[in-house]
Short mmCIF file of C-alpha atoms and ligand atoms in Angstrom, two decimals:
data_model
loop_
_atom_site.label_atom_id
_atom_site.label_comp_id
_atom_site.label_asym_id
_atom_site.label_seq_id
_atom_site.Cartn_x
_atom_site.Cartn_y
_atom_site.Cartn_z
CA UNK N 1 -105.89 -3.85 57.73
CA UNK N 2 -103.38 -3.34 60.35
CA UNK N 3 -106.01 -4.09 63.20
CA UNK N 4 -104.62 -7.30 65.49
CA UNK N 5 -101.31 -7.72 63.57
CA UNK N 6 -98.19 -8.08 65.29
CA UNK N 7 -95.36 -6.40 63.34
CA UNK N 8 -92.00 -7.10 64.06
CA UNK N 9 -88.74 -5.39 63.29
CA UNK N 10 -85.24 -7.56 62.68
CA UNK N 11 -81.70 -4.52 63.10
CA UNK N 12 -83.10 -1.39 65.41
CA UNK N 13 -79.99 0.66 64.01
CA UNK N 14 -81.09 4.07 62.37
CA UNK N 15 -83.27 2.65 60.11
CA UNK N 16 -85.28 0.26 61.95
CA UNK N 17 -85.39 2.77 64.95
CA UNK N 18 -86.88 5.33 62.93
CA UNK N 19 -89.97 2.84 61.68
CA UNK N 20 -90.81 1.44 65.07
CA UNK N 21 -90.76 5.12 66.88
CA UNK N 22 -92.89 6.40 63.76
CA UNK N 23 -95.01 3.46 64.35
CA UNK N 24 -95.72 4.29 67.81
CA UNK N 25 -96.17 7.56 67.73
CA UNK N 26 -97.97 7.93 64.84
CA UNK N 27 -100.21 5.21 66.77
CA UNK N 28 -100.37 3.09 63.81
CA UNK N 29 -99.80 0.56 65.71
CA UNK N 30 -100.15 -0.46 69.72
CA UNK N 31 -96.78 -0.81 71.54
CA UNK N 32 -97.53 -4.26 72.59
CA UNK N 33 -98.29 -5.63 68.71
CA UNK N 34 -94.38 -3.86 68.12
CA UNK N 35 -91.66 -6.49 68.64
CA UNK N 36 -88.16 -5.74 67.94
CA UNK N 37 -84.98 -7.94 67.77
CA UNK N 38 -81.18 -7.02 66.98
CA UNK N 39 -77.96 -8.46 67.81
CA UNK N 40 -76.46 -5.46 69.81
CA UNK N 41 -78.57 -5.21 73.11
CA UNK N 42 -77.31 -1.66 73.67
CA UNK N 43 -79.50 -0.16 70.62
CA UNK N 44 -82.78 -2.76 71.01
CA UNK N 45 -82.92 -2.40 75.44
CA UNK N 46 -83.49 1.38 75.43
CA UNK N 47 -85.41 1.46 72.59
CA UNK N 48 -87.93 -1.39 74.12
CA UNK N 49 -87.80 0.75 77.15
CA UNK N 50 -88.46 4.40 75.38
CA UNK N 51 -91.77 3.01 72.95
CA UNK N 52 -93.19 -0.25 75.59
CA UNK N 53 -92.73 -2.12 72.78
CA UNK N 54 -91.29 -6.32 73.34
CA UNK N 55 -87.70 -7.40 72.60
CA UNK N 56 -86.77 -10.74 71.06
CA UNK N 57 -84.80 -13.31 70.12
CA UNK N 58 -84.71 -13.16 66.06
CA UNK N 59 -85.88 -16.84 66.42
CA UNK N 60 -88.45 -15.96 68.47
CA UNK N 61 -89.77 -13.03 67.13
CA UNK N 62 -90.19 -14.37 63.68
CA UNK N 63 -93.22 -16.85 64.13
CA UNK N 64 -95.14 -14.95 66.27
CA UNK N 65 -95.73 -11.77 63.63
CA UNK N 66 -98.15 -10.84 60.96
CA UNK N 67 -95.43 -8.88 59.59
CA UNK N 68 -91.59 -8.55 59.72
CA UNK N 69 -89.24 -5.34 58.42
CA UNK N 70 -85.96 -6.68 58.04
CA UNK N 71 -83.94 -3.67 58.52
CA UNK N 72 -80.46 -4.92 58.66
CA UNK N 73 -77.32 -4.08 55.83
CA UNK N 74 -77.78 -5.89 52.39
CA UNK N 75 -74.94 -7.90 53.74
CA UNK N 76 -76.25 -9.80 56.54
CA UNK N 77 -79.61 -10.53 54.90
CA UNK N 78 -78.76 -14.07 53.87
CA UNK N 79 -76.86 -15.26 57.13
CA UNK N 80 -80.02 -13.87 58.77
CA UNK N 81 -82.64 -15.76 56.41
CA UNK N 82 -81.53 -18.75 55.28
CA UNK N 83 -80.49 -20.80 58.41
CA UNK N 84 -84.13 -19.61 60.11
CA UNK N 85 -86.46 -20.38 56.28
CA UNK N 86 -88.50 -23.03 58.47
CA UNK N 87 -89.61 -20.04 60.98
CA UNK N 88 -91.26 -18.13 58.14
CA UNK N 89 -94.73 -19.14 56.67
CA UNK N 90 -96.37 -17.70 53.29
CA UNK N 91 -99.59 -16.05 55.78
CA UNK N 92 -96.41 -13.83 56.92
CA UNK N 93 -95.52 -10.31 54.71
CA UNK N 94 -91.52 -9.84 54.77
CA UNK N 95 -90.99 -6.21 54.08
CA UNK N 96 -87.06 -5.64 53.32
CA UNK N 97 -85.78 -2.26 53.26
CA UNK N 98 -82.07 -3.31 52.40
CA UNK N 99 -80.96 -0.89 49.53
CA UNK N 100 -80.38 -2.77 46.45
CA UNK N 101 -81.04 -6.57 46.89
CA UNK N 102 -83.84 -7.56 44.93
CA UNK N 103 -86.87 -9.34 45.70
CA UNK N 104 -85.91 -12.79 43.80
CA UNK N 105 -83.03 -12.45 45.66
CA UNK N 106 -84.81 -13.03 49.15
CA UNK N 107 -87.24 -15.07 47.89
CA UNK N 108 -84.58 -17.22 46.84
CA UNK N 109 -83.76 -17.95 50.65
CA UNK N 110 -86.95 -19.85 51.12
CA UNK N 111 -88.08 -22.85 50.07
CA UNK N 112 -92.03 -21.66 49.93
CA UNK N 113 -93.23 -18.99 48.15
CA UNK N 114 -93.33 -16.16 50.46
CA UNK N 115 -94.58 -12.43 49.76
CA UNK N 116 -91.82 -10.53 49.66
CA UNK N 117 -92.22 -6.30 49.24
CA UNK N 118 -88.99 -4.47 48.67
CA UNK N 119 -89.39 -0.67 49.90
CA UNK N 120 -86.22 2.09 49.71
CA UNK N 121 -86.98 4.67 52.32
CA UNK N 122 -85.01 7.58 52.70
CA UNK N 123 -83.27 9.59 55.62
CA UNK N 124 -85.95 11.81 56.78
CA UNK N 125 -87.48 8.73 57.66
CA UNK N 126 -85.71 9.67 60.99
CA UNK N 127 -88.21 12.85 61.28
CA UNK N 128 -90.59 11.45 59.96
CA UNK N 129 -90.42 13.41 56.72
CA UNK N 130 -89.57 9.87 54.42
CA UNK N 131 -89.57 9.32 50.85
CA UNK N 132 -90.38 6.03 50.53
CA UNK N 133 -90.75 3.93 47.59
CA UNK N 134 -91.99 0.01 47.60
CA UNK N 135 -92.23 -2.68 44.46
CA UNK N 136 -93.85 -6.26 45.34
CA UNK N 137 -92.17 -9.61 44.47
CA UNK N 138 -93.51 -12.17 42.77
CA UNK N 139 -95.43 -13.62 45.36
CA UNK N 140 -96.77 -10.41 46.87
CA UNK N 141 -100.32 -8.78 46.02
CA UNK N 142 -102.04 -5.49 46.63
CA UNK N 143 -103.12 -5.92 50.02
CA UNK N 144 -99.20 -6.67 50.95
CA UNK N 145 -98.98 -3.06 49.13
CA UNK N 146 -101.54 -1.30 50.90
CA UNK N 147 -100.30 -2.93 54.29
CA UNK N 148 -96.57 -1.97 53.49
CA UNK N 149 -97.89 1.86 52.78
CA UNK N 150 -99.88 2.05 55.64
CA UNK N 151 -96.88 1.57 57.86
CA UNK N 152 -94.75 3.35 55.96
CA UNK N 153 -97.17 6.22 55.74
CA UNK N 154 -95.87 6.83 59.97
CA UNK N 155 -92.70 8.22 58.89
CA UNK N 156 -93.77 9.59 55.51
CA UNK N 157 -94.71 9.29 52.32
CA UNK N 158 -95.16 6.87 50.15
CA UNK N 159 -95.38 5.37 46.66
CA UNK N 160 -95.64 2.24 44.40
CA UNK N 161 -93.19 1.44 41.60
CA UNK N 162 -92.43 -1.61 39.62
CA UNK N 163 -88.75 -2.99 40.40
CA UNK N 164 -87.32 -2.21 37.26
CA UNK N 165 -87.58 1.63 38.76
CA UNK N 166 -85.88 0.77 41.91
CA UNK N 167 -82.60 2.18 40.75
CA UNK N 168 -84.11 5.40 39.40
CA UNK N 169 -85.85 5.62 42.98
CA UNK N 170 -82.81 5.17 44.78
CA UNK N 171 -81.20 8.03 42.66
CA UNK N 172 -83.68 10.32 43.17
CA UNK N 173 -85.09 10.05 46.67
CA UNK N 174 -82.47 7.42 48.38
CA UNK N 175 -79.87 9.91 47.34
CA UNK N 176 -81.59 12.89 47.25
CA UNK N 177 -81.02 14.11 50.74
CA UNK N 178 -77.95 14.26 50.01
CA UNK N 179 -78.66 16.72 46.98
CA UNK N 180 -79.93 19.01 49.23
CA UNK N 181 -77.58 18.77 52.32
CA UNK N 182 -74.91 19.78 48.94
CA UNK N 183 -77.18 22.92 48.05
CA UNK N 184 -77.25 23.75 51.42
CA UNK N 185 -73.35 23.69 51.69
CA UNK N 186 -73.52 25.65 48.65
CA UNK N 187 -76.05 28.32 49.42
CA UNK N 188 -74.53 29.03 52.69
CA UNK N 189 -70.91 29.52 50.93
CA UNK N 190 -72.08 31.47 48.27
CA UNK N 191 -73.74 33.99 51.40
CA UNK N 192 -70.12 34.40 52.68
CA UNK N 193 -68.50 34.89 49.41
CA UNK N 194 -71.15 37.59 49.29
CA UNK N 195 -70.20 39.23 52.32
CA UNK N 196 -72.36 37.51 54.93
CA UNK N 197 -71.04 35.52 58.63
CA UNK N 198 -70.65 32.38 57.79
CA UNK N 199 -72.89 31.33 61.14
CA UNK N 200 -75.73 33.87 59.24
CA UNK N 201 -75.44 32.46 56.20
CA UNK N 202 -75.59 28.96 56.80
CA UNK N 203 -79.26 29.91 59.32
CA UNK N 204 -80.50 31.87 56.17
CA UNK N 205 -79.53 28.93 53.89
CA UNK N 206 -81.13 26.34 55.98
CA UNK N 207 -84.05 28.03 56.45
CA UNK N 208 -84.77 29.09 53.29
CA UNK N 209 -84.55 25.17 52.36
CA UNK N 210 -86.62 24.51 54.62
CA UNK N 211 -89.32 27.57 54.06
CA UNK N 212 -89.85 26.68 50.28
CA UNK N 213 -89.87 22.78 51.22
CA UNK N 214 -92.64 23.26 52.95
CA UNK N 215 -94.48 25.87 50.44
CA UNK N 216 -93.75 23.22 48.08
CA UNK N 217 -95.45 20.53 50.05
CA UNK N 218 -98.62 22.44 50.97
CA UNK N 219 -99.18 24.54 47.20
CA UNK N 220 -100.96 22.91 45.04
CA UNK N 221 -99.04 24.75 42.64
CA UNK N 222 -95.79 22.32 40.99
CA UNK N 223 -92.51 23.69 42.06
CA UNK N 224 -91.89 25.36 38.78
CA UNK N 225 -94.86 27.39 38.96
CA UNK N 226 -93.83 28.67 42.17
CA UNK N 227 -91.01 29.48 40.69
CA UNK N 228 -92.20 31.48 37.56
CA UNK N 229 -94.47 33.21 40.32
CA UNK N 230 -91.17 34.66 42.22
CA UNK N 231 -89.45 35.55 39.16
CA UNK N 232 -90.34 39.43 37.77
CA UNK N 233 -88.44 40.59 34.63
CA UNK N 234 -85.47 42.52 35.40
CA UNK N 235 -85.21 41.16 38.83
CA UNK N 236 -83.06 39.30 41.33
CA UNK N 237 -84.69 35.51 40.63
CA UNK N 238 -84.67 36.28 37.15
CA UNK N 239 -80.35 36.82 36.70
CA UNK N 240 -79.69 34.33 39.12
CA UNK N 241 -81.94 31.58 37.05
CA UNK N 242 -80.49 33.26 33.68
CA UNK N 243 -77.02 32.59 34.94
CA UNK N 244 -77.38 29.27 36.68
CA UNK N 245 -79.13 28.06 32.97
CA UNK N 246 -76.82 29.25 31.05
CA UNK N 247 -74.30 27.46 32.39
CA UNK N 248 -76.16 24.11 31.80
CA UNK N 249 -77.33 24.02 35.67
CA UNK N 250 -79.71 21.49 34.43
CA UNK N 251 -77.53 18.83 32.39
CA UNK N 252 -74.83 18.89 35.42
CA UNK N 253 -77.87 18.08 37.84
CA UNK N 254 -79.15 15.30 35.37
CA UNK N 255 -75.43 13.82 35.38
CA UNK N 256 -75.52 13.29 38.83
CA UNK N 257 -78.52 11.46 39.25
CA UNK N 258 -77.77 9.26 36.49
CA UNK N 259 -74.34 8.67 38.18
CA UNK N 260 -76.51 7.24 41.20
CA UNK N 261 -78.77 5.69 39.34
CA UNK N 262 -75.43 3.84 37.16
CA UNK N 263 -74.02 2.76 40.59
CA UNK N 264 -77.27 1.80 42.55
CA UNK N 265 -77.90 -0.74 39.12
CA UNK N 266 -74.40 -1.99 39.12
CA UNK N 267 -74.37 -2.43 43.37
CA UNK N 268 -77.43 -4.86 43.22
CA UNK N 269 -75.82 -6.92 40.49
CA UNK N 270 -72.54 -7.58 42.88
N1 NAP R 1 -79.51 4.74 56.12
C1 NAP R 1 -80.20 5.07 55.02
O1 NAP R 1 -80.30 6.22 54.57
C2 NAP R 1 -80.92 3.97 54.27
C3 NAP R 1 -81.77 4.31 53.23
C4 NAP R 1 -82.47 3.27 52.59
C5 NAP R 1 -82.30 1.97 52.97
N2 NAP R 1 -81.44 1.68 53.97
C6 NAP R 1 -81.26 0.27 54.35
O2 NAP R 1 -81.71 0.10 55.68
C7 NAP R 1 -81.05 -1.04 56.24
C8 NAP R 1 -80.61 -0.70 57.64
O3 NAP R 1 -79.69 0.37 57.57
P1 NAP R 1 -79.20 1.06 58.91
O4 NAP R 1 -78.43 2.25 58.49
O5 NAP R 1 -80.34 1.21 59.85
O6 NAP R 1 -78.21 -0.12 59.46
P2 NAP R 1 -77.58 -0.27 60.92
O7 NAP R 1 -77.62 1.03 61.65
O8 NAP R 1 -76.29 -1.02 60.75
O9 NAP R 1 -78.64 -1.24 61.67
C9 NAP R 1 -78.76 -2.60 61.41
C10 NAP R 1 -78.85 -3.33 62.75
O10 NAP R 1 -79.19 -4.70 62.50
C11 NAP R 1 -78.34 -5.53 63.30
N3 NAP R 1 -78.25 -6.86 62.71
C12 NAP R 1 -77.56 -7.28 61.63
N4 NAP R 1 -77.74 -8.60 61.40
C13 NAP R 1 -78.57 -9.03 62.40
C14 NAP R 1 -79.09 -10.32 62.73
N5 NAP R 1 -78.82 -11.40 62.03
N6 NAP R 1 -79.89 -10.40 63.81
C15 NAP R 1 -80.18 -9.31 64.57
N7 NAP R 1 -79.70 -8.07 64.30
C16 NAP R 1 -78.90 -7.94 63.23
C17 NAP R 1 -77.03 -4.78 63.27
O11 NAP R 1 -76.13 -5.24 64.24
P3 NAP R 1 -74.53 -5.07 63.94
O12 NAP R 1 -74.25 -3.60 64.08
O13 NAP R 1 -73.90 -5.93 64.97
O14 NAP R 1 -74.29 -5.53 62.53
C18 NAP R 1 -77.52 -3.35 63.51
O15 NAP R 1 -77.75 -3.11 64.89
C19 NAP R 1 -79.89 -1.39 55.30
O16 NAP R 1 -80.19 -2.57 54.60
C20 NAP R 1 -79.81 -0.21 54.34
O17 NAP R 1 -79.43 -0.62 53.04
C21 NAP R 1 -80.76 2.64 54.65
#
């Protein structure tokens, strides 16, 4: 579905950077169907120059492609659509990755009904490890969806939700990261409380992060199974778990992503 199509990318900051190297590397697409515009030359020259891929104008890159990521802050999305609606055509797919502003929202900027597909990567976009979630506007259909996934698929995974989950996807994944990067923090500290260098116990914390990540992602067993399967009677796992429950580990967790998910609503309403 990809074959022929020229997609382009509007902000090459980390975000947009991230897509068009996955892009290219993954070989979803050829360099020369990859065109990329931003306002700051210094991030769009060397990135034209590291993937062969073809810079542009913003004016001139938008009629020219199948497909167009706007990858720039929630802020500038507007200033960047409105004045240019007569360069945009409903044969084109605009796929916005700004966190938070809705679809009716951009397809409020035009004056034709143009497919719109709203996607919330995350950070490991940037090694190619993404969560990615995408909803389609009103004047999007599946094969919008199945082109948005297949180029999404280059720097991860992805998913299809209905809008009204965006917020809950933004807690969860969007923030997620972040989750971890704090459990990280916390499992290295805990090491040095314990007696451990801090240097050692931030490697062993990492790692181990990183060691059941990945026997998460290739088990077919769900991560509480793996769990139960580490956990003998009497042992280690089983007083750290008995601890970390009783002291409502669960409920604080739940909190937090219902904090994000609070904020993320209340952000795409301002
Ligand atoms: N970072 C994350 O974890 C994350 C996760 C999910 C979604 N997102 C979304 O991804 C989007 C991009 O985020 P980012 O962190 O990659 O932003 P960024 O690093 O600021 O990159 C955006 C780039 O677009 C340029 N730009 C802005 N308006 C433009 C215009 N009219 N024409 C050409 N270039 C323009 C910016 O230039 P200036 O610097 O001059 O403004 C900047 O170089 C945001 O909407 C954000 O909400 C980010």
């Amino acid at each position: 579905m990809l074959r022929g199509k020229k997609i382009g990318i509007i902000g090459t900051g980390n975000m947009g950077r991230a897509l068009a190297r996955g892009l290219v590397q993954a070989n979803v697409i050829p360099a020369d169907h990859l065109l990329l515009a931003d306002r700051k030359a210094e991030r769009l020259t060397p990135l034209v120059r590291e993937l062969e891929a073809q810079a542009f104008g913003v004016d001139t890159l938008i009629p020219q492609c199948d497909v167009i990521i706007l990858a720039v802050k929630p802020q500038d999305m507007e200033d960047l659509l409105k004045p240019r609606q007569h360069l945009f055509h409903k044969e084109q797919l605009l796929v916005s990755i700004a966190a938070g502003l809705k679809t009716d929202r951009l397809e409020a900027c035009f004056d034709e009904d143009i497919p719109v597909v709203r996607v919330m990567p995350n950070l490991p976009v940037l090694v190619r490890a993404g969560a990615s979630a995408y909803c389609l506007g009103q004047y999007a259909s599946w094969p919008h969806g199945v082109v948005t996934s297949l180029l999404f698929s280059a720097v991860g995974l992805v998913v299809e939700v209905d809008e009204t989950q965006m917020d809950a996807v933004t807690a969860l994944s969007g923030t997620g990261p972040a989750y971890v990067f704090l459990l990280a923090e916390v499992m290295s500290a805990a090491g040095a409380k314990e007696g451990l260098p801090d240097e050692v116990s931030g490697y062993l914390a990492v790692q181990t992060i990183l060691g059941a990540a990945q026997m998460m992602s290739d088990s077919d067993k769900s991560p509480a199974e793996l769990r139960a399967q580490v956990t003998s009677p009497g042992g280690t796992t089983a007083a750290a778990i008995a601890s970390l429950e009783s002291q409502n580990f669960r409920d604080i967790f739940y909190n937090g992503v219902h904090a994000a998910r609070s904020r993320s609503a209340e952000l795409s309403q301002e």
